[in-house]
Amino acid sequence: MLLCTALCGKLPGGLLTLTFWAVQKRIRMLSSLPVAAVCQMTSTPDKEANFTACERLIKQAKEGGASMVFLPEGFDYIGSSREETLHHSESLDGDIITRYTHLARKLNVWLSLGGFHERGHDWKYDQRIYNSHILINGQGEIVSVYRKGHLFDVEITSKAVSLKESAFTIPGPRLLPPVQTPIGKVGLGVCYDLRFPELSSALQRHGAEILTYPSAFTVVTGTAHWEVLLRARAIETQCFVIAAAQVGAHHAKRTSYGHALVIDPWGVVLGDCGGSDVGVAMVQIDLQGLNDIRRDMPVLQHQREKEYYSSLD
């Protein structure tokens, strides 16, 4: 409305009416946009306490008008050892996911549950897990299960960072098609997948409007790379990016960076949960704005054939 006021004195009467009507229409449209809620929490090895914390965040988001709620990697728990991590793991039909399907149905809200410790298909013999991103619809049905493809095996001696996810985790076999949700078509990744633009580009080519990376970044890597990577994925794919996050100390051995973010297709940060507190950020998802950006800067149409990019091989 301020923009309209600034321009109105310079416009002919008929155009004044048209401009005012257009602004009013835009305001009504924005008020009806779907709302996404990105959550930030501090998981511990205590699965019951973690569920209680997540339930509180989900209910808060639903009361705020969210159609879809995004939880971070390790929402179920973050273990303090390999043994504890494996011991607490469950199958998809176990207690934890069953409780979330009931909660989604009760509240009629979609849930993105990123980084669930899912027991592998050969658990009895293999004793390894998947790092699984699960989508549950408002009827309480599991509609997609993406298993993280890129495992975080990193030794940064100078920064005292040492993690080897592959010691107990099976890499997922494939990407999954984006899922139509109340906020748009959502493409699934998990945490370290964020560093691989090939994944986000593949999801975008198959129709993704929103990319989501539930995460538990370390403080060291988060401080240096988190926002930069998320904004890069948003800009290069012209997608919204939603990244729920862990924050703070989970136990004596591990602390997470926080800053759960929502970023628009232009690379603008729309929501940030900060670096210290548990909470939720609510953001409207404007798919018309996304389409406008893709129309005005048609990057996909400017891409060359595959042979061009492999011509150095």
PDB file of C-alpha atoms in Angstrom:
ATOM      1  CA  MET A   1       0.000   0.000   0.000  1.00  0.00           C
ATOM      2  CA  LEU A   2       2.876   2.407   0.633  1.00  0.00           C
ATOM      3  CA  LEU A   3       4.098   1.826  -2.920  1.00  0.00           C
ATOM      4  CA  CYS A   4       0.639   2.627  -4.237  1.00  0.00           C
ATOM      5  CA  THR A   5       0.501   5.836  -2.193  1.00  0.00           C
ATOM      6  CA  ALA A   6       3.867   6.949  -3.531  1.00  0.00           C
ATOM      7  CA  LEU A   7       2.808   6.414  -7.141  1.00  0.00           C
ATOM      8  CA  CYS A   8      -0.799   7.489  -7.044  1.00  0.00           C
ATOM      9  CA  GLY A   9      -0.210  11.244  -7.313  1.00  0.00           C
ATOM     10  CA  LYS A  10       1.530  10.772 -10.678  1.00  0.00           C
ATOM     11  CA  LEU A  11      -1.111   8.566 -12.293  1.00  0.00           C
ATOM     12  CA  PRO A  12      -4.244   9.485 -14.276  1.00  0.00           C
ATOM     13  CA  GLY A  13      -7.500   8.804 -12.462  1.00  0.00           C
ATOM     14  CA  GLY A  14      -8.399   5.613 -14.318  1.00  0.00           C
ATOM     15  CA  LEU A  15      -4.936   4.137 -13.823  1.00  0.00           C
ATOM     16  CA  LEU A  16      -5.086   5.111 -10.157  1.00  0.00           C
ATOM     17  CA  THR A  17      -8.168   2.927  -9.699  1.00  0.00           C
ATOM     18  CA  LEU A  18      -6.583   0.053 -11.619  1.00  0.00           C
ATOM     19  CA  THR A  19      -3.338   0.243  -9.628  1.00  0.00           C
ATOM     20  CA  PHE A  20      -5.170   0.316  -6.296  1.00  0.00           C
ATOM     21  CA  TRP A  21      -7.281  -2.676  -7.349  1.00  0.00           C
ATOM     22  CA  ALA A  22      -4.160  -4.597  -8.409  1.00  0.00           C
ATOM     23  CA  VAL A  23      -2.463  -3.971  -5.056  1.00  0.00           C
ATOM     24  CA  GLN A  24      -5.591  -5.017  -3.162  1.00  0.00           C
ATOM     25  CA  LYS A  25      -5.782  -8.186  -5.253  1.00  0.00           C
ATOM     26  CA  ARG A  26      -2.130  -8.957  -4.479  1.00  0.00           C
ATOM     27  CA  ILE A  27      -2.772  -8.507  -0.747  1.00  0.00           C
ATOM     28  CA  ARG A  28      -5.725 -10.918  -0.883  1.00  0.00           C
ATOM     29  CA  MET A  29      -3.608 -13.423  -2.821  1.00  0.00           C
ATOM     30  CA  LEU A  30      -0.780 -13.238  -0.284  1.00  0.00           C
ATOM     31  CA  SER A  31      -3.215 -13.810   2.579  1.00  0.00           C
ATOM     32  CA  SER A  32      -4.322 -17.067   0.955  1.00  0.00           C
ATOM     33  CA  LEU A  33      -0.841 -18.449   0.250  1.00  0.00           C
ATOM     34  CA  PRO A  34       0.051 -21.788   1.876  1.00  0.00           C
ATOM     35  CA  VAL A  35       2.244 -21.606   4.965  1.00  0.00           C
ATOM     36  CA  ALA A  36       5.268 -23.811   5.655  1.00  0.00           C
ATOM     37  CA  ALA A  37       6.789 -24.165   9.120  1.00  0.00           C
ATOM     38  CA  VAL A  38      10.483 -24.957   9.532  1.00  0.00           C
ATOM     39  CA  CYS A  39      11.473 -26.263  12.964  1.00  0.00           C
ATOM     40  CA  GLN A  40      14.612 -26.139  15.051  1.00  0.00           C
ATOM     41  CA  MET A  41      15.219 -28.409  18.036  1.00  0.00           C
ATOM     42  CA  THR A  42      17.868 -29.989  20.235  1.00  0.00           C
ATOM     43  CA  SER A  43      17.524 -33.765  20.102  1.00  0.00           C
ATOM     44  CA  THR A  44      19.115 -35.960  22.762  1.00  0.00           C
ATOM     45  CA  PRO A  45      19.309 -39.748  23.153  1.00  0.00           C
ATOM     46  CA  ASP A  46      15.914 -39.536  24.977  1.00  0.00           C
ATOM     47  CA  LYS A  47      13.354 -40.526  22.330  1.00  0.00           C
ATOM     48  CA  GLU A  48      10.306 -39.735  24.462  1.00  0.00           C
ATOM     49  CA  ALA A  49      11.527 -36.239  25.316  1.00  0.00           C
ATOM     50  CA  ASN A  50      12.311 -35.627  21.653  1.00  0.00           C
ATOM     51  CA  PHE A  51       8.813 -36.667  20.577  1.00  0.00           C
ATOM     52  CA  THR A  52       7.269 -34.363  23.162  1.00  0.00           C
ATOM     53  CA  ALA A  53       9.378 -31.461  21.882  1.00  0.00           C
ATOM     54  CA  CYS A  54       8.459 -32.179  18.256  1.00  0.00           C
ATOM     55  CA  GLU A  55       4.780 -32.558  19.073  1.00  0.00           C
ATOM     56  CA  ARG A  56       4.832 -29.138  20.725  1.00  0.00           C
ATOM     57  CA  LEU A  57       6.471 -27.540  17.679  1.00  0.00           C
ATOM     58  CA  ILE A  58       4.055 -29.217  15.260  1.00  0.00           C
ATOM     59  CA  LYS A  59       1.008 -28.087  17.241  1.00  0.00           C
ATOM     60  CA  GLN A  60       2.406 -24.562  17.458  1.00  0.00           C
ATOM     61  CA  ALA A  61       2.923 -24.529  13.692  1.00  0.00           C
ATOM     62  CA  LYS A  62      -0.566 -25.874  13.006  1.00  0.00           C
ATOM     63  CA  GLU A  63      -2.113 -23.222  15.248  1.00  0.00           C
ATOM     64  CA  GLY A  64      -0.186 -20.635  13.232  1.00  0.00           C
ATOM     65  CA  GLY A  65      -1.773 -21.836  10.002  1.00  0.00           C
ATOM     66  CA  ALA A  66       0.916 -24.149   8.628  1.00  0.00           C
ATOM     67  CA  SER A  67      -0.092 -26.667   5.973  1.00  0.00           C
ATOM     68  CA  MET A  68       3.220 -28.504   6.230  1.00  0.00           C
ATOM     69  CA  VAL A  69       5.778 -28.793   9.028  1.00  0.00           C
ATOM     70  CA  PHE A  70       9.463 -29.635   8.544  1.00  0.00           C
ATOM     71  CA  LEU A  71      11.500 -31.352  11.284  1.00  0.00           C
ATOM     72  CA  PRO A  72      15.301 -31.746  11.232  1.00  0.00           C
ATOM     73  CA  GLU A  73      17.645 -34.669  10.795  1.00  0.00           C
ATOM     74  CA  GLY A  74      17.738 -36.719  13.982  1.00  0.00           C
ATOM     75  CA  PHE A  75      14.301 -35.523  15.119  1.00  0.00           C
ATOM     76  CA  ASP A  76      13.801 -38.966  16.679  1.00  0.00           C
ATOM     77  CA  TYR A  77      17.102 -38.921  18.628  1.00  0.00           C
ATOM     78  CA  ILE A  78      20.816 -38.224  18.402  1.00  0.00           C
ATOM     79  CA  GLY A  79      22.827 -40.983  20.043  1.00  0.00           C
ATOM     80  CA  SER A  80      26.063 -40.509  21.948  1.00  0.00           C
ATOM     81  CA  SER A  81      27.730 -43.606  20.462  1.00  0.00           C
ATOM     82  CA  ARG A  82      27.474 -46.011  17.557  1.00  0.00           C
ATOM     83  CA  GLU A  83      25.999 -48.634  19.863  1.00  0.00           C
ATOM     84  CA  GLU A  84      23.341 -46.290  21.244  1.00  0.00           C
ATOM     85  CA  THR A  85      22.458 -45.023  17.770  1.00  0.00           C
ATOM     86  CA  LEU A  86      21.866 -48.543  16.482  1.00  0.00           C
ATOM     87  CA  HIS A  87      20.058 -49.707  19.623  1.00  0.00           C
ATOM     88  CA  HIS A  88      17.457 -46.907  19.419  1.00  0.00           C
ATOM     89  CA  SER A  89      16.753 -47.394  15.696  1.00  0.00           C
ATOM     90  CA  GLU A  90      13.367 -48.644  14.471  1.00  0.00           C
ATOM     91  CA  SER A  91      11.630 -49.826  11.330  1.00  0.00           C
ATOM     92  CA  LEU A  92       9.093 -47.683   9.481  1.00  0.00           C
ATOM     93  CA  ASP A  93       6.249 -49.571  11.151  1.00  0.00           C
ATOM     94  CA  GLY A  94       7.725 -49.052  14.622  1.00  0.00           C
ATOM     95  CA  ASP A  95       6.413 -46.897  17.452  1.00  0.00           C
ATOM     96  CA  ILE A  96       7.972 -43.552  16.487  1.00  0.00           C
ATOM     97  CA  ILE A  97       6.706 -43.256  12.911  1.00  0.00           C
ATOM     98  CA  THR A  98       3.339 -44.720  13.929  1.00  0.00           C
ATOM     99  CA  ARG A  99       2.957 -41.913  16.473  1.00  0.00           C
ATOM    100  CA  TYR A 100       3.785 -39.300  13.844  1.00  0.00           C
ATOM    101  CA  THR A 101       1.261 -40.741  11.375  1.00  0.00           C
ATOM    102  CA  HIS A 102      -1.403 -40.519  14.090  1.00  0.00           C
ATOM    103  CA  LEU A 103      -0.377 -36.942  14.903  1.00  0.00           C
ATOM    104  CA  ALA A 104      -0.486 -35.888  11.236  1.00  0.00           C
ATOM    105  CA  ARG A 105      -3.969 -37.373  10.857  1.00  0.00           C
ATOM    106  CA  LYS A 106      -5.219 -35.830  14.101  1.00  0.00           C
ATOM    107  CA  LEU A 107      -4.018 -32.336  13.141  1.00  0.00           C
ATOM    108  CA  ASN A 108      -4.572 -32.742   9.373  1.00  0.00           C
ATOM    109  CA  VAL A 109      -1.076 -31.479   8.632  1.00  0.00           C
ATOM    110  CA  TRP A 110       1.691 -32.728   6.345  1.00  0.00           C
ATOM    111  CA  LEU A 111       4.983 -33.670   8.003  1.00  0.00           C
ATOM    112  CA  SER A 112       8.531 -33.795   6.659  1.00  0.00           C
ATOM    113  CA  LEU A 113      10.507 -36.034   9.005  1.00  0.00           C
ATOM    114  CA  GLY A 114      14.125 -35.826   7.978  1.00  0.00           C
ATOM    115  CA  GLY A 115      16.870 -38.074   9.206  1.00  0.00           C
ATOM    116  CA  PHE A 116      14.900 -40.938  10.774  1.00  0.00           C
ATOM    117  CA  HIS A 117      17.117 -43.798  11.957  1.00  0.00           C
ATOM    118  CA  GLU A 118      15.506 -46.582   9.916  1.00  0.00           C
ATOM    119  CA  ARG A 119      16.688 -50.145  10.382  1.00  0.00           C
ATOM    120  CA  GLY A 120      18.045 -51.633   7.157  1.00  0.00           C
ATOM    121  CA  HIS A 121      16.202 -54.329   5.270  1.00  0.00           C
ATOM    122  CA  ASP A 122      18.774 -56.927   6.395  1.00  0.00           C
ATOM    123  CA  TRP A 123      18.925 -55.646   9.970  1.00  0.00           C
ATOM    124  CA  LYS A 124      19.006 -59.118  11.507  1.00  0.00           C
ATOM    125  CA  TYR A 125      22.266 -59.890   9.698  1.00  0.00           C
ATOM    126  CA  ASP A 126      23.695 -56.482   8.783  1.00  0.00           C
ATOM    127  CA  GLN A 127      22.993 -54.280  11.843  1.00  0.00           C
ATOM    128  CA  ARG A 128      23.082 -51.051   9.809  1.00  0.00           C
ATOM    129  CA  ILE A 129      20.537 -48.300   9.266  1.00  0.00           C
ATOM    130  CA  TYR A 130      19.311 -45.847   6.647  1.00  0.00           C
ATOM    131  CA  ASN A 131      19.154 -42.101   7.245  1.00  0.00           C
ATOM    132  CA  SER A 132      15.616 -41.678   5.922  1.00  0.00           C
ATOM    133  CA  HIS A 133      13.519 -38.642   5.027  1.00  0.00           C
ATOM    134  CA  ILE A 134       9.833 -39.476   5.398  1.00  0.00           C
ATOM    135  CA  LEU A 135       6.835 -37.514   4.116  1.00  0.00           C
ATOM    136  CA  ILE A 136       3.480 -38.068   5.816  1.00  0.00           C
ATOM    137  CA  ASN A 137       0.290 -36.510   4.439  1.00  0.00           C
ATOM    138  CA  GLY A 138      -2.626 -35.006   6.350  1.00  0.00           C
ATOM    139  CA  GLN A 139      -4.423 -38.364   6.387  1.00  0.00           C
ATOM    140  CA  GLY A 140      -1.509 -39.927   8.245  1.00  0.00           C
ATOM    141  CA  GLU A 141      -0.212 -41.867   5.241  1.00  0.00           C
ATOM    142  CA  ILE A 142       3.469 -42.269   4.370  1.00  0.00           C
ATOM    143  CA  VAL A 143       3.747 -40.932   0.818  1.00  0.00           C
ATOM    144  CA  SER A 144       7.526 -40.978   0.291  1.00  0.00           C
ATOM    145  CA  VAL A 145      10.654 -42.385   1.938  1.00  0.00           C
ATOM    146  CA  TYR A 146      13.961 -41.035   0.625  1.00  0.00           C
ATOM    147  CA  ARG A 147      17.111 -42.654   1.987  1.00  0.00           C
ATOM    148  CA  LYS A 148      20.118 -40.337   2.189  1.00  0.00           C
ATOM    149  CA  GLY A 149      22.549 -40.998  -0.639  1.00  0.00           C
ATOM    150  CA  HIS A 150      25.655 -39.059   0.413  1.00  0.00           C
ATOM    151  CA  LEU A 151      27.144 -40.116   3.744  1.00  0.00           C
ATOM    152  CA  PHE A 152      29.126 -37.722   5.934  1.00  0.00           C
ATOM    153  CA  ASP A 153      32.598 -39.228   6.394  1.00  0.00           C
ATOM    154  CA  VAL A 154      34.807 -36.306   7.359  1.00  0.00           C
ATOM    155  CA  GLU A 155      38.044 -35.753   9.285  1.00  0.00           C
ATOM    156  CA  ILE A 156      38.836 -32.063   9.775  1.00  0.00           C
ATOM    157  CA  THR A 157      41.758 -32.394  12.162  1.00  0.00           C
ATOM    158  CA  SER A 158      42.405 -28.675  12.471  1.00  0.00           C
ATOM    159  CA  LYS A 159      38.787 -28.106  13.540  1.00  0.00           C
ATOM    160  CA  ALA A 160      38.419 -31.205  15.741  1.00  0.00           C
ATOM    161  CA  VAL A 161      35.626 -32.583  13.545  1.00  0.00           C
ATOM    162  CA  SER A 162      35.512 -36.359  13.091  1.00  0.00           C
ATOM    163  CA  LEU A 163      32.418 -38.158  11.828  1.00  0.00           C
ATOM    164  CA  LYS A 164      32.052 -41.409   9.875  1.00  0.00           C
ATOM    165  CA  GLU A 165      28.415 -41.951   8.998  1.00  0.00           C
ATOM    166  CA  SER A 166      29.178 -44.933   6.776  1.00  0.00           C
ATOM    167  CA  ALA A 167      30.336 -46.930   9.812  1.00  0.00           C
ATOM    168  CA  PHE A 168      26.701 -47.758  10.569  1.00  0.00           C
ATOM    169  CA  THR A 169      24.628 -46.249   7.719  1.00  0.00           C
ATOM    170  CA  ILE A 170      23.694 -47.679   4.314  1.00  0.00           C
ATOM    171  CA  PRO A 171      23.696 -45.184   1.416  1.00  0.00           C
ATOM    172  CA  GLY A 172      20.314 -44.864  -0.243  1.00  0.00           C
ATOM    173  CA  PRO A 173      20.019 -46.409  -3.724  1.00  0.00           C
ATOM    174  CA  ARG A 174      18.193 -43.663  -5.636  1.00  0.00           C
ATOM    175  CA  LEU A 175      16.549 -40.262  -5.778  1.00  0.00           C
ATOM    176  CA  LEU A 176      12.763 -40.058  -5.584  1.00  0.00           C
ATOM    177  CA  PRO A 177      10.361 -37.950  -7.663  1.00  0.00           C
ATOM    178  CA  PRO A 178       9.186 -34.694  -6.048  1.00  0.00           C
ATOM    179  CA  VAL A 179       5.895 -35.021  -4.165  1.00  0.00           C
ATOM    180  CA  GLN A 180       2.859 -32.786  -4.681  1.00  0.00           C
ATOM    181  CA  THR A 181       1.971 -31.259  -1.295  1.00  0.00           C
ATOM    182  CA  PRO A 182      -0.280 -28.403  -0.120  1.00  0.00           C
ATOM    183  CA  ILE A 183       2.658 -25.983  -0.467  1.00  0.00           C
ATOM    184  CA  GLY A 184       3.977 -27.190  -3.844  1.00  0.00           C
ATOM    185  CA  LYS A 185       6.084 -30.005  -5.288  1.00  0.00           C
ATOM    186  CA  VAL A 186       8.699 -30.989  -2.705  1.00  0.00           C
ATOM    187  CA  GLY A 187      12.011 -32.668  -3.553  1.00  0.00           C
ATOM    188  CA  LEU A 188      13.744 -34.595  -0.778  1.00  0.00           C
ATOM    189  CA  GLY A 189      17.348 -34.538   0.413  1.00  0.00           C
ATOM    190  CA  VAL A 190      19.056 -34.902   3.796  1.00  0.00           C
ATOM    191  CA  CYS A 191      21.835 -32.741   5.283  1.00  0.00           C
ATOM    192  CA  TYR A 192      25.118 -33.623   3.489  1.00  0.00           C
ATOM    193  CA  ASP A 193      23.163 -34.077   0.233  1.00  0.00           C
ATOM    194  CA  LEU A 194      23.092 -30.280   0.227  1.00  0.00           C
ATOM    195  CA  ARG A 195      26.710 -30.185  -0.967  1.00  0.00           C
ATOM    196  CA  PHE A 196      25.905 -31.977  -4.228  1.00  0.00           C
ATOM    197  CA  PRO A 197      24.235 -29.660  -6.760  1.00  0.00           C
ATOM    198  CA  GLU A 198      23.654 -32.584  -9.120  1.00  0.00           C
ATOM    199  CA  LEU A 199      20.988 -33.844  -6.702  1.00  0.00           C
ATOM    200  CA  SER A 200      19.100 -30.558  -6.489  1.00  0.00           C
ATOM    201  CA  SER A 201      19.313 -30.040 -10.258  1.00  0.00           C
ATOM    202  CA  ALA A 202      17.898 -33.520 -10.874  1.00  0.00           C
ATOM    203  CA  LEU A 203      14.970 -32.845  -8.545  1.00  0.00           C
ATOM    204  CA  GLN A 204      14.302 -29.501 -10.208  1.00  0.00           C
ATOM    205  CA  ARG A 205      14.311 -31.076 -13.670  1.00  0.00           C
ATOM    206  CA  HIS A 206      11.628 -33.460 -12.435  1.00  0.00           C
ATOM    207  CA  GLY A 207       9.362 -30.666 -11.270  1.00  0.00           C
ATOM    208  CA  ALA A 208      10.519 -29.680  -7.782  1.00  0.00           C
ATOM    209  CA  GLU A 209       9.415 -26.229  -6.636  1.00  0.00           C
ATOM    210  CA  ILE A 210      10.697 -26.695  -3.095  1.00  0.00           C
ATOM    211  CA  LEU A 211      13.892 -28.456  -2.036  1.00  0.00           C
ATOM    212  CA  THR A 212      14.206 -29.585   1.544  1.00  0.00           C
ATOM    213  CA  TYR A 213      17.355 -30.508   3.462  1.00  0.00           C
ATOM    214  CA  PRO A 214      16.634 -31.473   7.085  1.00  0.00           C
ATOM    215  CA  SER A 215      20.006 -31.207   8.780  1.00  0.00           C
ATOM    216  CA  ALA A 216      22.241 -31.380  11.828  1.00  0.00           C
ATOM    217  CA  PHE A 217      25.261 -29.360  10.681  1.00  0.00           C
ATOM    218  CA  THR A 218      28.270 -29.109  12.956  1.00  0.00           C
ATOM    219  CA  VAL A 219      29.114 -25.676  14.324  1.00  0.00           C
ATOM    220  CA  VAL A 220      32.351 -25.600  12.309  1.00  0.00           C
ATOM    221  CA  THR A 221      30.824 -26.473   8.936  1.00  0.00           C
ATOM    222  CA  GLY A 222      27.637 -24.563   9.638  1.00  0.00           C
ATOM    223  CA  THR A 223      29.424 -21.318  10.412  1.00  0.00           C
ATOM    224  CA  ALA A 224      31.439 -21.542   7.202  1.00  0.00           C
ATOM    225  CA  HIS A 225      29.040 -23.099   4.706  1.00  0.00           C
ATOM    226  CA  TRP A 226      25.404 -23.537   5.809  1.00  0.00           C
ATOM    227  CA  GLU A 227      23.676 -20.401   4.533  1.00  0.00           C
ATOM    228  CA  VAL A 228      25.963 -20.098   1.505  1.00  0.00           C
ATOM    229  CA  LEU A 229      25.142 -23.621   0.329  1.00  0.00           C
ATOM    230  CA  LEU A 230      21.402 -23.269   0.890  1.00  0.00           C
ATOM    231  CA  ARG A 231      21.215 -19.959  -0.948  1.00  0.00           C
ATOM    232  CA  ALA A 232      23.279 -21.389  -3.806  1.00  0.00           C
ATOM    233  CA  ARG A 233      20.908 -24.349  -4.194  1.00  0.00           C
ATOM    234  CA  ALA A 234      17.921 -21.969  -4.200  1.00  0.00           C
ATOM    235  CA  ILE A 235      19.430 -19.602  -6.770  1.00  0.00           C
ATOM    236  CA  GLU A 236      20.745 -22.201  -9.205  1.00  0.00           C
ATOM    237  CA  THR A 237      17.505 -24.234  -9.244  1.00  0.00           C
ATOM    238  CA  GLN A 238      15.124 -21.283  -8.778  1.00  0.00           C
ATOM    239  CA  CYS A 239      13.382 -23.237  -6.025  1.00  0.00           C
ATOM    240  CA  PHE A 240      12.357 -22.487  -2.480  1.00  0.00           C
ATOM    241  CA  VAL A 241      14.705 -24.214  -0.047  1.00  0.00           C
ATOM    242  CA  ILE A 242      13.502 -25.326   3.382  1.00  0.00           C
ATOM    243  CA  ALA A 243      16.112 -26.587   5.832  1.00  0.00           C
ATOM    244  CA  ALA A 244      15.068 -27.617   9.339  1.00  0.00           C
ATOM    245  CA  ALA A 245      17.997 -27.787  11.753  1.00  0.00           C
ATOM    246  CA  GLN A 246      19.339 -29.117  15.012  1.00  0.00           C
ATOM    247  CA  VAL A 247      20.791 -26.572  17.436  1.00  0.00           C
ATOM    248  CA  GLY A 248      22.901 -26.674  20.594  1.00  0.00           C
ATOM    249  CA  ALA A 249      24.425 -29.500  22.626  1.00  0.00           C
ATOM    250  CA  HIS A 250      22.905 -32.972  22.159  1.00  0.00           C
ATOM    251  CA  HIS A 251      25.322 -34.659  24.571  1.00  0.00           C
ATOM    252  CA  ALA A 252      28.934 -34.236  25.638  1.00  0.00           C
ATOM    253  CA  LYS A 253      30.305 -35.211  22.218  1.00  0.00           C
ATOM    254  CA  ARG A 254      28.144 -33.264  19.787  1.00  0.00           C
ATOM    255  CA  THR A 255      26.774 -29.766  19.192  1.00  0.00           C
ATOM    256  CA  SER A 256      24.834 -28.468  16.180  1.00  0.00           C
ATOM    257  CA  TYR A 257      24.858 -25.107  14.426  1.00  0.00           C
ATOM    258  CA  GLY A 258      21.147 -24.267  14.185  1.00  0.00           C
ATOM    259  CA  HIS A 259      19.819 -21.538  11.870  1.00  0.00           C
ATOM    260  CA  ALA A 260      16.908 -23.442  10.361  1.00  0.00           C
ATOM    261  CA  LEU A 261      16.216 -21.472   7.170  1.00  0.00           C
ATOM    262  CA  VAL A 262      13.660 -20.867   4.454  1.00  0.00           C
ATOM    263  CA  ILE A 263      15.046 -19.278   1.275  1.00  0.00           C
ATOM    264  CA  ASP A 264      13.137 -18.083  -1.769  1.00  0.00           C
ATOM    265  CA  PRO A 265      14.054 -18.778  -5.426  1.00  0.00           C
ATOM    266  CA  TRP A 266      15.883 -15.439  -5.656  1.00  0.00           C
ATOM    267  CA  GLY A 267      18.164 -16.431  -2.767  1.00  0.00           C
ATOM    268  CA  VAL A 268      16.506 -14.236  -0.136  1.00  0.00           C
ATOM    269  CA  VAL A 269      16.322 -15.624   3.412  1.00  0.00           C
ATOM    270  CA  LEU A 270      12.648 -15.520   4.406  1.00  0.00           C
ATOM    271  CA  GLY A 271      12.934 -17.219   7.797  1.00  0.00           C
ATOM    272  CA  ASP A 272      15.793 -17.959  10.214  1.00  0.00           C
ATOM    273  CA  CYS A 273      15.391 -19.662  13.599  1.00  0.00           C
ATOM    274  CA  GLY A 274      18.732 -18.328  14.863  1.00  0.00           C
ATOM    275  CA  GLY A 275      21.698 -20.077  16.399  1.00  0.00           C
ATOM    276  CA  SER A 276      20.688 -20.729  19.986  1.00  0.00           C
ATOM    277  CA  ASP A 277      17.010 -21.492  20.602  1.00  0.00           C
ATOM    278  CA  VAL A 278      14.435 -24.163  19.841  1.00  0.00           C
ATOM    279  CA  GLY A 279      11.611 -22.752  17.737  1.00  0.00           C
ATOM    280  CA  VAL A 280       9.677 -22.554  14.500  1.00  0.00           C
ATOM    281  CA  ALA A 281       9.647 -20.081  11.598  1.00  0.00           C
ATOM    282  CA  MET A 282       6.468 -19.653   9.542  1.00  0.00           C
ATOM    283  CA  VAL A 283       6.772 -18.625   5.890  1.00  0.00           C
ATOM    284  CA  GLN A 284       4.258 -18.192   3.068  1.00  0.00           C
ATOM    285  CA  ILE A 285       5.163 -20.070  -0.118  1.00  0.00           C
ATOM    286  CA  ASP A 286       4.447 -17.913  -3.174  1.00  0.00           C
ATOM    287  CA  LEU A 287       4.582 -20.217  -6.194  1.00  0.00           C
ATOM    288  CA  GLN A 288       3.462 -17.421  -8.511  1.00  0.00           C
ATOM    289  CA  GLY A 289       6.561 -15.514  -7.443  1.00  0.00           C
ATOM    290  CA  LEU A 290       8.629 -18.595  -8.261  1.00  0.00           C
ATOM    291  CA  ASN A 291       7.065 -18.812 -11.715  1.00  0.00           C
ATOM    292  CA  ASP A 292       7.739 -15.106 -12.293  1.00  0.00           C
ATOM    293  CA  ILE A 293      11.441 -15.591 -11.498  1.00  0.00           C
ATOM    294  CA  ARG A 294      11.702 -18.595 -13.814  1.00  0.00           C
ATOM    295  CA  ARG A 295       9.950 -16.654 -16.570  1.00  0.00           C
ATOM    296  CA  ASP A 296      12.102 -13.530 -16.227  1.00  0.00           C
ATOM    297  CA  MET A 297      15.383 -15.453 -15.950  1.00  0.00           C
ATOM    298  CA  PRO A 298      14.824 -18.717 -17.873  1.00  0.00           C
ATOM    299  CA  VAL A 299      17.997 -20.473 -16.760  1.00  0.00           C
ATOM    300  CA  LEU A 300      16.732 -23.941 -17.627  1.00  0.00           C
ATOM    301  CA  GLN A 301      16.053 -22.898 -21.199  1.00  0.00           C
ATOM    302  CA  HIS A 302      19.612 -21.591 -21.451  1.00  0.00           C
ATOM    303  CA  GLN A 303      21.235 -24.854 -20.406  1.00  0.00           C
ATOM    304  CA  ARG A 304      23.213 -26.627 -23.110  1.00  0.00           C
ATOM    305  CA  GLU A 305      22.898 -30.261 -24.126  1.00  0.00           C
ATOM    306  CA  LYS A 306      24.539 -32.883 -21.879  1.00  0.00           C
ATOM    307  CA  GLU A 307      27.341 -33.443 -24.391  1.00  0.00           C
ATOM    308  CA  TYR A 308      28.452 -29.836 -23.972  1.00  0.00           C
ATOM    309  CA  TYR A 309      29.098 -30.263 -20.245  1.00  0.00           C
ATOM    310  CA  SER A 310      30.939 -33.547 -20.778  1.00  0.00           C
ATOM    311  CA  SER A 311      33.070 -32.249 -23.664  1.00  0.00           C
ATOM    312  CA  LEU A 312      36.162 -32.083 -21.417  1.00  0.00           C
ATOM    313  CA  ASP A 313      35.942 -35.772 -20.546  1.00  0.00           C
TER     314      ASP A 313
END
